[in-house]
Coordinates of C-alpha atoms and ligand atoms in Angstrom, one line a residue:
X1 CA 71.4 124.3 -185.9
X2 CA 73.6 127.0 -187.4
X3 CA 70.7 129.5 -187.3
X4 CA 70.2 128.7 -183.6
X5 CA 73.8 129.6 -182.8
X6 CA 73.4 132.8 -184.8
X7 CA 70.2 133.5 -182.9
X8 CA 71.7 132.9 -179.5
X9 CA 74.8 135.1 -180.3
X10 CA 72.5 137.9 -181.4
X11 CA 70.6 137.8 -178.1
X12 CA 73.9 137.7 -176.2
X13 CA 74.9 140.9 -177.9
X14 CA 71.7 142.8 -178.2
X15 CA 70.1 141.9 -174.9
X16 CA 73.0 141.2 -172.6
X17 CA 75.5 143.4 -174.3
X18 CA 78.3 140.8 -174.1
X19 CA 80.7 140.2 -177.0
X20 CA 81.3 136.5 -176.7
X21 CA 80.2 133.4 -175.0
X22 CA 82.4 131.9 -172.4
X23 CA 83.1 128.3 -173.0
X24 CA 80.9 126.2 -172.9
X25 CA 77.9 128.5 -172.7
X26 CA 77.3 128.4 -176.5
X27 CA 77.1 124.6 -176.7
X28 CA 74.9 124.4 -173.7
X29 CA 72.5 126.9 -175.2
X30 CA 72.5 125.0 -178.5
X31 CA 71.7 121.8 -176.7
X32 CA 68.6 123.2 -175.1
X33 CA 67.5 125.1 -178.2
X34 CA 67.5 121.7 -179.9
X35 CA 65.2 120.4 -177.2
X36 CA 67.8 118.2 -175.4
X37 CA 68.6 118.0 -171.7
X38 CA 71.7 119.3 -170.1
X39 CA 73.7 118.9 -166.8
X40 CA 76.0 121.8 -166.1
X41 CA 78.7 121.7 -163.5
X42 CA 80.4 125.1 -163.5
X43 CA 82.1 127.0 -160.7
X44 CA 80.5 130.0 -159.1
X45 CA 80.8 133.0 -161.4
X46 CA 81.2 130.8 -164.4
X47 CA 78.1 132.2 -166.0
X48 CA 75.4 129.6 -165.5
X49 CA 72.4 131.9 -165.7
X50 CA 72.8 132.8 -169.4
X51 CA 72.7 129.0 -170.2
X52 CA 69.0 128.9 -169.5
X53 CA 68.1 132.5 -170.0
X54 CA 69.0 132.7 -173.6
X55 CA 67.2 129.5 -174.7
X56 CA 64.2 130.6 -172.7
X57 CA 64.1 133.8 -174.8
X58 CA 64.8 131.9 -178.1
X59 CA 62.4 129.0 -177.7
X60 CA 58.7 129.3 -178.0
X61 CA 57.1 129.6 -174.5
X62 CA 58.3 130.5 -171.1
X63 CA 61.4 129.2 -169.3
X64 CA 60.6 127.9 -165.8
X65 CA 63.5 128.4 -163.3
X66 CA 63.4 126.4 -160.1
X67 CA 65.5 128.1 -157.5
X68 CA 65.6 127.6 -153.7
X69 CA 66.8 131.1 -153.1
X70 CA 63.6 133.1 -152.7
X71 CA 65.5 136.1 -151.3
X72 CA 67.4 136.5 -154.6
X73 CA 64.5 136.1 -157.0
X74 CA 63.5 139.7 -156.8
X75 CA 67.0 140.9 -157.7
X76 CA 67.3 138.4 -160.6
X77 CA 64.0 139.4 -162.0
X78 CA 64.7 143.1 -161.6
X79 CA 68.0 142.6 -163.4
X80 CA 66.3 140.8 -166.3
X81 CA 63.6 143.4 -166.6
X82 CA 66.2 146.2 -167.0
X83 CA 67.5 144.2 -170.0
X84 CA 64.0 144.2 -171.5
X85 CA 63.4 140.5 -170.7
X86 CA 59.8 139.6 -169.6
X87 CA 60.6 138.0 -166.3
X88 CA 58.5 137.3 -163.2
X89 CA 58.7 135.2 -160.1
X90 CA 56.1 133.1 -158.1
X91 CA 56.8 132.6 -154.4
X92 CA 55.2 133.1 -151.0
X93 CA 56.1 136.8 -150.8
X94 CA 53.6 137.8 -153.5
X95 CA 50.0 138.9 -152.8
X96 CA 47.1 137.2 -154.5
X97 CA 46.5 139.9 -157.1
X98 CA 50.1 139.8 -158.3
X99 CA 50.0 136.0 -158.3
X100 CA 46.9 135.9 -160.5
X101 CA 48.3 138.5 -162.9
X102 CA 51.5 136.5 -163.4
X103 CA 49.5 133.3 -163.9
X104 CA 47.5 135.0 -166.5
X105 CA 50.7 136.2 -168.3
X106 CA 52.0 132.7 -168.3
X107 CA 48.9 131.2 -169.8
X108 CA 48.8 133.9 -172.4
X109 CA 52.4 133.1 -173.4
X110 CA 53.5 136.6 -172.4
X111 CA 56.6 135.7 -170.4
X112 CA 60.2 134.8 -171.2
X113 CA 61.2 133.6 -167.8
X114 CA 59.4 132.6 -164.6
X115 CA 61.3 131.9 -161.3
X116 CA 59.5 129.5 -159.0
X117 CA 60.5 128.1 -155.6
X118 CA 60.5 124.3 -155.5
X119 CA 57.8 124.0 -152.9
X120 CA 55.6 126.2 -155.0
X121 CA 56.2 124.1 -158.1
X122 CA 55.0 121.0 -156.4
X123 CA 51.6 122.4 -155.7
X124 CA 48.8 120.9 -157.8
X125 CA 47.7 124.4 -158.7
X126 CA 51.1 125.3 -160.1
X127 CA 51.5 122.0 -162.0
X128 CA 48.1 122.6 -163.6
X129 CA 49.0 126.1 -164.5
X130 CA 52.2 124.9 -166.2
X131 CA 50.4 122.1 -168.1
X132 CA 48.1 124.7 -169.5
X133 CA 50.9 127.0 -170.7
X134 CA 53.6 126.9 -173.3
X135 CA 56.9 126.0 -171.6
X136 CA 60.2 126.6 -173.3
X137 CA 62.3 124.6 -170.7
X138 CA 62.8 123.8 -167.1
X139 CA 66.0 125.0 -165.4
X140 CA 66.8 123.4 -162.0
X141 CA 69.2 125.8 -160.3
X142 CA 71.3 124.7 -157.3
X143 CA 70.6 121.1 -158.5
X144 CA 72.8 119.6 -155.8
X145 CA 70.0 120.3 -153.3
X146 CA 68.5 117.0 -154.5
X147 CA 71.4 115.1 -153.0
X148 CA 70.9 113.7 -149.6
X149 CA 74.6 113.6 -149.0
X150 CA 75.1 117.3 -149.3
X151 CA 74.4 119.9 -146.6
X152 CA 71.9 121.7 -148.8
X153 CA 69.4 118.9 -149.2
X154 CA 65.8 120.1 -149.9
X155 CA 63.1 117.5 -149.9
X156 CA 61.1 119.5 -152.3
X157 CA 63.8 118.8 -154.9
X158 CA 63.0 115.1 -154.8
X159 CA 59.6 115.7 -156.4
X160 CA 61.3 117.3 -159.4
X161 CA 61.5 113.8 -160.9
X162 CA 57.9 114.2 -161.9
X163 CA 58.8 116.9 -164.5
X164 CA 60.1 114.4 -167.1
X165 CA 57.0 112.3 -166.5
X166 CA 54.5 115.1 -166.9
X167 CA 56.4 117.0 -169.5
X168 CA 58.5 114.5 -171.5
X169 CA 59.0 116.8 -174.5
X170 CA 60.2 119.9 -172.6
X171 CA 64.0 120.1 -172.2
X172 CA 65.5 120.4 -168.8
X173 CA 68.8 121.8 -167.6
X174 CA 70.2 121.1 -164.1
X175 CA 72.9 123.5 -162.8
X176 CA 75.2 123.5 -159.8
X177 CA 78.7 124.6 -158.6
X178 CA 79.1 121.5 -156.5
X179 CA 81.6 119.2 -158.2
X180 CA 82.0 115.9 -156.4
X181 CA 81.3 112.6 -158.1
X182 CA 78.8 111.3 -155.5
X183 CA 76.6 114.4 -155.7
X184 CA 76.8 114.4 -159.5
X185 CA 75.6 110.8 -159.8
X186 CA 72.8 111.4 -157.3
X187 CA 71.6 114.4 -159.3
X188 CA 71.6 112.4 -162.6
X189 CA 69.7 109.6 -160.9
X190 CA 67.1 111.5 -159.0
X191 CA 66.4 114.1 -161.7
X192 CA 66.4 111.4 -164.3
X193 CA 69.0 113.1 -166.4
X194 CA 71.2 110.0 -167.2
X195 CA 70.8 110.8 -170.9
X196 CA 71.5 114.5 -170.6
X197 CA 74.5 116.1 -172.3
X198 CA 77.0 116.8 -169.5
X199 CA 79.0 119.9 -169.4
X200 CA 81.7 119.8 -166.7
X201 CA 83.8 122.9 -166.6
X202 CA 87.1 123.4 -164.9
X203 CA 86.7 124.5 -161.3
X204 CA 89.6 126.9 -161.6
X205 CA 88.9 130.5 -160.7
X206 CA 91.9 132.1 -162.4
X207 CA 91.1 135.6 -161.3
X208 CA 91.3 134.8 -157.6
X209 CA 94.7 135.3 -156.1
X210 CA 95.2 132.8 -153.2
X211 CA 97.4 133.8 -150.4
X212 CA 98.0 132.4 -146.9
X213 CA 100.2 134.3 -144.5
X214 CA 101.5 133.5 -141.0
X215 CA 99.3 134.9 -138.3
X216 CA 101.1 137.5 -136.3
X217 CA 99.2 140.5 -135.4
X218 CA 95.8 139.9 -137.1
X219 CA 94.5 143.5 -136.9
X220 CA 97.7 145.1 -138.2
X221 CA 98.0 142.5 -141.0
X222 CA 94.3 143.0 -142.0
X223 CA 94.6 146.7 -142.0
X224 CA 97.6 146.8 -144.1
X225 CA 96.1 144.3 -146.6
X226 CA 92.9 146.4 -146.9
X227 CA 94.7 149.7 -147.1
X228 CA 97.2 148.5 -149.7
X229 CA 94.9 146.4 -151.9
X230 CA 91.3 147.1 -151.2
X231 CA 90.8 150.5 -149.7
X232 CA 87.4 151.1 -151.3
X233 CA 86.2 147.6 -152.2
X234 CA 83.4 145.4 -151.0
X235 CA 84.5 142.2 -149.3
X236 CA 83.8 139.5 -146.8
X237 CA 85.9 138.7 -143.7
X238 CA 85.3 135.4 -142.1
X239 CA 85.9 134.7 -138.4
X240 CA 85.1 131.7 -136.2
X241 CA 83.3 133.4 -133.4
X242 CA 80.4 135.8 -133.2
X243 CA 82.2 138.0 -130.7
X244 CA 85.2 138.3 -133.0
X245 CA 83.0 139.4 -136.0
X246 CA 81.6 142.2 -133.9
X247 CA 85.0 143.2 -132.5
X248 CA 86.6 143.3 -136.0
X249 CA 83.7 145.1 -137.5
X250 CA 83.6 147.8 -134.8
X251 CA 87.4 148.2 -135.0
X252 CA 87.3 148.5 -138.8
X253 CA 84.7 151.2 -138.5
X254 CA 87.0 153.3 -136.3
X255 CA 89.5 152.9 -139.1
X256 CA 87.1 154.4 -141.6
X257 CA 85.8 151.3 -143.2
X258 CA 82.2 150.6 -143.8
X259 CA 82.2 147.2 -141.9
X260 CA 79.1 145.4 -140.6
X261 CA 78.9 142.2 -138.5
X262 CA 76.8 139.2 -139.6
X263 CA 76.2 136.1 -137.6
X264 CA 73.4 133.8 -136.4
X265 CA 73.1 135.6 -133.1
X266 CA 71.9 138.8 -134.6
X267 CA 68.2 139.3 -134.9
X268 CA 66.6 138.7 -138.3
X269 CA 66.1 142.4 -138.9
X270 CA 69.7 143.3 -138.3
X271 CA 70.9 140.4 -140.5
X272 CA 68.5 141.3 -143.4
X273 CA 69.6 144.9 -143.0
X274 CA 73.3 144.2 -143.1
X275 CA 72.9 141.9 -146.1
X276 CA 70.8 144.4 -148.0
X277 CA 73.5 147.1 -147.4
X278 CA 76.2 144.8 -148.6
X279 CA 74.2 144.2 -151.8
X280 CA 73.0 147.7 -152.4
X281 CA 75.8 150.0 -151.2
X282 CA 79.3 150.1 -152.5
X283 CA 82.4 149.4 -150.5
X284 CA 80.6 147.5 -147.7
X285 CA 82.7 144.9 -145.8
X286 CA 80.8 142.1 -144.1
X287 CA 82.5 140.5 -141.1
X288 CA 80.8 137.2 -140.7
X289 CA 80.8 133.7 -139.3
X290 CA 80.1 131.1 -142.0
X291 CA 76.4 131.8 -141.5
X292 CA 76.9 134.4 -144.3
X293 CA 77.2 133.7 -147.9
X294 CA 75.0 130.9 -149.2
X295 CA 73.2 132.3 -152.2
X296 CA 74.9 135.7 -152.1
X297 CA 75.0 136.6 -155.7
X298 CA 77.0 139.8 -155.6
X299 CA 79.4 139.7 -158.5
X300 CA 81.8 142.5 -157.4
X301 CA 83.0 141.1 -154.1
X302 CA 86.7 142.0 -154.4
X303 CA 88.2 140.0 -151.5
X304 CA 87.4 137.3 -149.1
X305 CA 89.6 137.3 -146.0
X306 CA 89.9 134.5 -143.5
X307 CA 91.0 135.5 -140.0
X308 CA 90.5 131.9 -138.8
X309 CA 91.2 128.6 -140.5
X310 CA 88.3 126.9 -142.2
X311 CA 87.8 123.3 -141.2
X312 CA 88.0 121.8 -144.7
X313 CA 89.3 122.6 -148.1
X314 CA 85.7 122.4 -149.4
X315 CA 84.6 125.2 -147.1
X316 CA 87.7 127.2 -148.0
X317 CA 87.0 126.8 -151.7
X318 CA 83.3 127.7 -151.3
X319 CA 84.0 130.7 -149.2
X320 CA 86.8 132.1 -151.3
X321 CA 84.7 131.4 -154.4
X322 CA 82.4 134.2 -153.4
X323 CA 85.1 136.7 -154.5
X324 CA 85.3 137.9 -158.1
X325 CA 82.3 136.3 -159.7
X326 CA 82.5 139.0 -162.3
X327 CA 85.9 137.7 -163.5
X328 CA 87.8 140.8 -162.4
X329 CA 90.9 140.4 -160.1
X330 CA 90.0 139.3 -156.6
X331 CA 91.9 138.2 -153.5
X332 CA 91.5 135.2 -151.2
X333 CA 93.6 136.1 -148.3
X334 CA 94.1 134.2 -145.1
X335 CA 96.2 134.4 -141.9
X336 CA 96.9 131.2 -140.1
X337 CA 98.9 130.0 -137.1
X338 CA 99.4 127.2 -134.5
X339 CA 96.6 128.5 -132.4
X340 CA 94.1 127.9 -135.3
X341 CA 95.1 124.2 -135.3
X342 CA 94.6 123.9 -131.6
X343 CA 91.3 125.7 -131.6
X344 CA 89.8 123.6 -134.4
X345 CA 91.0 120.4 -132.9
X346 CA 89.4 121.4 -129.6
X347 CA 86.1 122.2 -131.4
X348 CA 86.2 118.8 -133.1
X349 CA 86.9 116.9 -129.9
X350 CA 84.0 118.7 -128.2
X351 CA 81.6 118.2 -131.0
X352 CA 79.0 115.5 -130.9
X353 CA 79.0 112.7 -133.5
X354 CA 80.4 109.2 -133.8
X355 CA 84.1 108.3 -133.7
X356 CA 83.9 107.7 -137.4
X357 CA 82.6 111.1 -138.1
X358 CA 85.3 112.6 -135.9
X359 CA 88.0 110.7 -137.8
X360 CA 86.6 111.9 -141.1
X361 CA 86.7 115.5 -139.8
X362 CA 90.2 115.1 -138.6
X363 CA 91.2 113.8 -141.9
X364 CA 89.7 116.8 -143.7
X365 CA 91.3 119.2 -141.3
X366 CA 94.7 117.6 -142.0
X367 CA 94.2 118.1 -145.7
X368 CA 93.4 121.8 -145.0
X369 CA 96.6 122.1 -142.9
X370 CA 98.6 120.5 -145.7
X371 CA 97.2 123.1 -148.1
X372 CA 98.3 125.9 -145.7
X373 CA 101.8 124.6 -145.4
X374 CA 102.7 123.7 -149.0
X375 CA 105.4 125.6 -150.8
X376 CA 104.2 124.7 -154.3
X377 CA 101.4 126.2 -156.3
X378 CA 98.2 126.6 -154.2
X379 CA 95.9 126.5 -157.2
X380 CA 97.4 123.3 -158.4
X381 CA 96.9 121.7 -155.0
X382 CA 93.4 123.0 -154.7
X383 CA 92.3 121.7 -158.1
X384 CA 94.1 118.4 -157.4
X385 CA 92.1 118.0 -154.3
X386 CA 89.0 118.2 -156.4
X387 CA 90.4 115.7 -158.8
X388 CA 91.4 118.1 -161.5
X389 CA 94.8 118.2 -163.1
X390 CA 96.4 121.6 -163.9
X391 CA 99.6 122.9 -165.2
X392 CA 102.0 123.3 -162.4
X393 CA 102.4 127.0 -161.9
X394 CA 99.5 129.4 -161.9
X395 CA 101.4 132.7 -161.4
X396 CA 98.6 134.0 -159.3
X397 CA 99.1 132.6 -155.8
X398 CA 101.6 133.5 -153.2
X399 CA 103.8 130.5 -153.7
X400 CA 104.0 131.2 -157.4
X401 CA 104.5 134.9 -157.1
X402 CA 107.0 134.8 -154.3
X403 CA 108.4 131.3 -153.9
X404 CA 108.8 130.3 -150.3
X405 CA 112.3 129.7 -149.1
X406 CA 112.8 126.4 -147.4
X407 CA 115.6 125.3 -145.1
X408 CA 116.9 122.0 -143.7
X409 CA 115.0 121.8 -140.5
X410 CA 116.1 118.2 -139.6
X411 CA 118.3 119.3 -136.7
X412 CA 115.8 121.8 -135.4
X413 CA 113.0 119.2 -135.6
X414 CA 115.0 116.8 -133.7
X415 CA 115.6 119.3 -130.9
X416 CA 111.9 120.2 -130.9
X417 CA 110.8 116.6 -130.6
X418 CA 113.3 115.7 -128.0
X419 CA 112.5 118.7 -125.7
X420 CA 108.9 117.6 -125.8
X421 CA 109.9 114.1 -125.0
X422 CA 112.2 115.0 -122.1
X423 CA 109.6 117.2 -120.5
X424 CA 107.2 114.2 -120.6
X425 CA 105.0 115.7 -123.3
X426 CA 103.2 117.8 -120.7
X427 CA 104.1 121.3 -121.9
X428 CA 102.9 123.7 -124.5
X429 CA 104.9 125.5 -127.2
X430 CA 105.9 128.5 -125.2
X431 CA 107.5 126.6 -122.4
X432 CA 109.3 124.2 -124.8
X433 CA 110.8 127.2 -126.6
X434 CA 111.8 128.7 -123.2
X435 CA 113.7 125.5 -122.4
X436 CA 115.4 125.4 -125.8
X437 CA 116.3 129.1 -125.6
X438 CA 117.7 128.9 -122.1
X439 CA 115.1 131.1 -120.5
X440 CA 115.5 131.8 -116.8
X441 CA 111.9 132.2 -115.9
X442 CA 110.3 130.7 -112.7
X443 CA 108.6 127.9 -114.5
X444 CA 111.9 126.5 -115.7
X445 CA 113.3 126.3 -112.2
X446 CA 110.0 125.1 -110.7
X447 CA 110.2 122.0 -112.9
X448 CA 114.0 121.7 -112.8
X449 CA 114.2 122.0 -116.6
X450 CA 117.5 123.9 -116.4
X451 CA 119.0 120.5 -115.9
X452 CA 117.7 118.9 -119.1
X453 CA 120.0 118.1 -122.0
X454 CA 117.8 120.2 -124.1
X455 CA 118.2 123.3 -122.0
X456 CA 119.7 126.1 -124.1
X457 CA 120.5 124.0 -127.2
X458 CA 118.3 126.0 -129.4
X459 CA 119.6 129.6 -128.8
X460 CA 120.6 130.2 -132.3
X461 CA 117.0 130.0 -133.5
X462 CA 114.8 132.9 -132.5
X463 CA 111.4 132.7 -130.9
X464 CA 109.3 133.2 -134.1
X465 CA 111.3 130.6 -136.0
X466 CA 110.8 128.1 -133.2
X467 CA 107.1 128.7 -133.3
X468 CA 107.2 128.1 -137.0
X469 CA 109.1 124.8 -136.5
X470 CA 106.5 123.5 -133.9
X471 CA 103.6 124.6 -136.0
X472 CA 104.9 122.8 -139.1
X473 CA 105.6 119.7 -137.0
X474 CA 102.0 119.7 -135.8
X475 CA 100.5 120.5 -139.1
X476 CA 102.4 117.7 -140.8
X477 CA 101.5 115.2 -138.1
X478 CA 104.9 114.7 -136.4
X479 CA 103.4 116.1 -133.2
X480 CA 100.0 116.4 -131.8
X481 CA 98.3 118.8 -129.5
X482 CA 97.1 117.2 -126.2
X483 CA 93.8 119.0 -125.6
X484 CA 93.3 117.6 -122.1
X485 CA 96.5 119.2 -121.1
X486 CA 96.0 122.8 -122.3
X487 CA 97.7 122.4 -125.6
X488 CA 100.7 120.3 -124.4
X489 CA 102.6 119.0 -127.4
X490 CA 103.1 115.2 -127.7
X491 CA 105.0 113.0 -130.1
X492 CA 103.4 111.0 -132.8
X493 CA 104.4 107.7 -134.3
X494 CA 105.5 109.5 -137.5
X495 CA 108.4 111.2 -135.8
X496 CA 110.4 108.1 -135.1
X497 CA 112.5 108.1 -138.3
X498 CA 113.4 111.8 -137.7
X499 CA 114.6 111.1 -134.2
X500 CA 116.6 108.1 -135.5
X501 CA 118.2 110.2 -138.1
X502 CA 116.6 108.4 -141.0
X503 CA 114.5 111.2 -142.3
X504 CA 115.3 114.8 -143.2
X505 CA 112.8 117.6 -143.0
X506 CA 112.5 120.6 -145.2
X507 CA 110.7 123.5 -143.5
X508 CA 109.2 126.7 -144.8
X509 CA 111.1 129.8 -143.8
X510 CA 107.8 131.5 -143.1
X511 CA 108.8 135.1 -142.9
X512 CA 111.2 135.4 -145.8
X513 CA 109.9 135.1 -149.3
X514 CA 112.1 135.4 -152.4
X515 CA 110.4 138.3 -154.0
X516 CA 110.3 137.9 -157.7
X517 CA 108.4 141.1 -158.4
X518 CA 106.4 143.6 -156.5
X519 CA 102.9 142.9 -157.2
X520 CA 100.3 144.7 -155.2
X521 CA 97.1 144.0 -157.0
X522 CA 94.3 146.5 -157.0
X523 CA 91.0 146.1 -158.7
X524 CA 91.5 149.3 -160.7
X525 CA 93.6 149.3 -163.8
X526 CA 96.7 151.4 -163.1
X527 CA 96.1 154.0 -165.7
X528 CA 92.5 154.7 -164.9
X529 CA 91.2 158.2 -164.3
X530 CA 90.0 158.0 -160.7
X531 CA 87.9 161.1 -160.8
X532 CA 86.0 159.9 -163.8
X533 CA 85.6 156.5 -162.3
X534 CA 84.1 158.0 -159.1
X535 CA 81.8 160.2 -161.2
X536 CA 80.5 157.2 -163.1
X537 CA 80.0 155.3 -159.9
X538 CA 78.0 158.2 -158.5
X539 CA 75.9 158.2 -161.7
X540 CA 75.3 154.5 -161.3
X541 CA 74.4 154.8 -157.6
X542 CA 71.7 157.4 -158.4
X543 CA 70.0 155.1 -160.9
X544 CA 70.4 152.1 -158.6
X545 CA 68.8 154.0 -155.8
X546 CA 65.9 155.2 -157.9
X547 CA 65.1 151.7 -159.0
X548 CA 65.9 150.1 -155.7
X549 CA 68.4 147.6 -157.1
X550 CA 72.1 147.0 -156.4
X551 CA 74.5 149.1 -158.4
X552 CA 75.9 146.1 -160.3
X553 CA 72.5 145.5 -161.7
X554 CA 72.8 148.8 -163.6
X555 CA 76.4 148.2 -164.8
X556 CA 79.2 146.0 -163.6
X557 CA 82.5 147.6 -162.5
X558 CA 84.1 146.2 -165.6
X559 CA 81.7 148.1 -167.8
X560 CA 82.4 151.3 -165.9
X561 CA 86.1 150.6 -166.3
X562 CA 85.7 150.2 -170.0
X563 CA 83.9 153.5 -170.2
X564 CA 86.8 155.1 -168.4
X565 CA 89.3 153.8 -171.0
X566 CA 87.2 154.0 -174.1
X567 CA 85.4 157.3 -173.3
X568 CA 82.4 156.7 -175.6
X569 CA 80.9 159.8 -177.1
X570 CA 78.0 158.4 -179.2
X571 CA 75.3 155.8 -178.8
X572 CA 77.2 153.5 -181.2
X573 CA 80.4 153.8 -179.2
X574 CA 78.5 153.3 -176.0
X575 CA 76.9 150.1 -177.3
X576 CA 80.4 148.7 -177.8
X577 CA 81.1 148.6 -174.1
X578 CA 80.9 145.0 -172.8
X579 CA 77.7 144.7 -170.7
X580 CA 75.7 147.4 -172.6
X581 CA 72.8 145.8 -174.4
X582 CA 70.3 147.8 -176.5
X583 CA 67.9 148.5 -173.6
X584 CA 70.6 149.8 -171.3
X585 CA 72.2 151.8 -174.1
X586 CA 68.9 153.7 -174.6
X587 CA 68.1 154.1 -170.9
X588 CA 71.5 155.0 -169.5
X589 CA 73.7 155.9 -172.4
X590 CA 72.8 159.6 -172.4
X591 CA 73.4 160.1 -168.7
X592 CA 76.7 158.2 -168.5
X593 CA 78.0 159.9 -171.7
X594 CA 77.1 163.3 -170.2
X595 CA 79.3 162.5 -167.2
X596 CA 82.1 161.4 -169.6
X597 CA 81.8 164.5 -171.8
X598 CA 81.6 166.9 -168.9
X599 CA 84.7 165.2 -167.4
X600 CA 86.8 165.2 -170.5
X601 CA 85.9 168.8 -171.3
X602 CA 87.1 170.1 -167.9
Ligands
LIG701 P1 77.0 131.6 -161.8 O1 75.5 131.5 -161.8 O2 77.6 130.5 -162.6 O3 77.6 131.9 -160.5 P2 76.4 134.1 -163.2 O4 75.4 133.5 -164.2 O5 75.8 134.8 -162.1 O6 77.3 132.9 -162.7 O7 77.4 134.9 -164.0 C1 78.5 135.5 -163.4 C2 78.9 136.8 -163.9 O8 79.4 136.7 -165.2 C3 77.6 137.7 -164.1 O9 77.9 138.9 -163.6 C4 77.4 137.7 -165.6 O10 76.8 138.8 -166.0 C5 78.8 137.5 -166.2 N1 78.8 136.8 -167.5 C6 78.2 135.6 -167.8 N2 78.4 135.3 -169.0 C7 79.2 136.2 -169.6 C8 79.7 136.5 -170.9 N3 79.5 135.6 -171.9 N4 80.4 137.6 -171.1 C9 80.6 138.5 -170.1 N5 80.1 138.3 -168.8 C10 79.4 137.2 -168.6
LIG702 ZN1 100.2 129.1 -158.1

């Protein structure tokens, strides 16, 4: 066993160029090398691939990787080949000659890794091929696809239960980033992995900084966020509507950003083209509806911005999780306001589906709203939602970095509730504020609202703060939005104790935060030599273009950053950079060091 661990560490360093395993990669690899099965639940970016790649190299025979994401196989295989690993894929995009060649290599035990689509694996021809070859292990990637409860269900995954029957002595590893209990149990059952060693990692993504700001002027807020924190970074911006993705992308282009829209209404070619540019070029921003993202494996997405509220915490976590897979600092940034609540409620009302389904959706939206409004640590709340305990303060979310001021909003809440009541719960937020603030517009006199007891009682509170009060009352369920009456605000049962003076309410003081420290975060270390950084990126771009692979396949940003600070001048020093294995040292070392030497000489 000890020699196995030494072997796997050696491969980690010489082939992948990484110094250490991340926990629990080492134990997972040992399990497989010893011929045992494993179930791995690890968040996106946790480092699942190494868990089956290294044992495939170490064990006799070829590792078979079952993956539903055909579009990504090519990139995964290219990346492994650059490391000197003998990898291939079998899927419907190959011609016959290539297929036959690969089958021959497998039979002759000339492969370390073979990626196969599930539908392909289920063909008799493939199963026969596999039984005639030496197989190191089976890796079932995106294993939650076997669950019928999930949205990603693939019927081909059900047949994977024949693997243990046909190949009882070959170890299997199932991997996913989906954490919930129901899916986990279904995976264990359907893939017959009840006896597998289970490795369940924390779902925390400590490098992602969570922030949610009040929506005011979306474009100005977005522009300032991008300029300050991500001027040259790749990122994803999510919007609810197709039209808005186009609008924001066009507008960002006029501001000098490389932004492209992505939604289901674009034709296939445009979609493929925009996705390819996002992967292969640097600093591309995709402005997308949720149609974008599944299976996007780009490690250096530096930010995910939400311009509209996601419907559930699950979607929020999944979408924000596409940032920072490489472990470097990344932002999850969102703007949110009362209109978002109204819009989502409307969409839900209009959607088809049973009452029960609607109630469940409603419930999930409320959890999301609660998450937006909290004044305590966001990470803590996010993890708690997924059943994980964490220490209270993460120091990397808005509420930890700049604690939100609260104020006693009991009196204001009572005014807000009673003005809605006295106007018969027939008016929207703007008119209610007009009444409270003694406006003299026509609508007031048209309805005689100047005679109400509420008229003018809220003059001390300004417009924005009133909006904030109403939003918080709706988000917390004291009021509801009447969708049949164009967003009229109505009272909910929950507000009675407040009106009776039996309950006090603390509200967020949205705009003002107690700044503890100034903390603009950029992806570049502060002391980095920007000119050298750019020169190294250019060198990487040229190699990537020549090979037709995304730049991060050559080197990750973190490796380039290390080059900037360590300034390696010899092959030995170059090999010390994290992410530089033997193959990459030989292939790229001279060119990158030439850039460094030239730069330091001048
Ligand atoms: P997942 O499949 O879990 O989303 P990946 O396998 O794609 O994650 O790994 C995420 C990133 O982390 C990759 O860029 C990978 O190269 C890097 N990585 C994985 N393991 C290590 C390690 N031990 N040391 C440094 N980087 C690692
Ligand atoms: Zn926090």
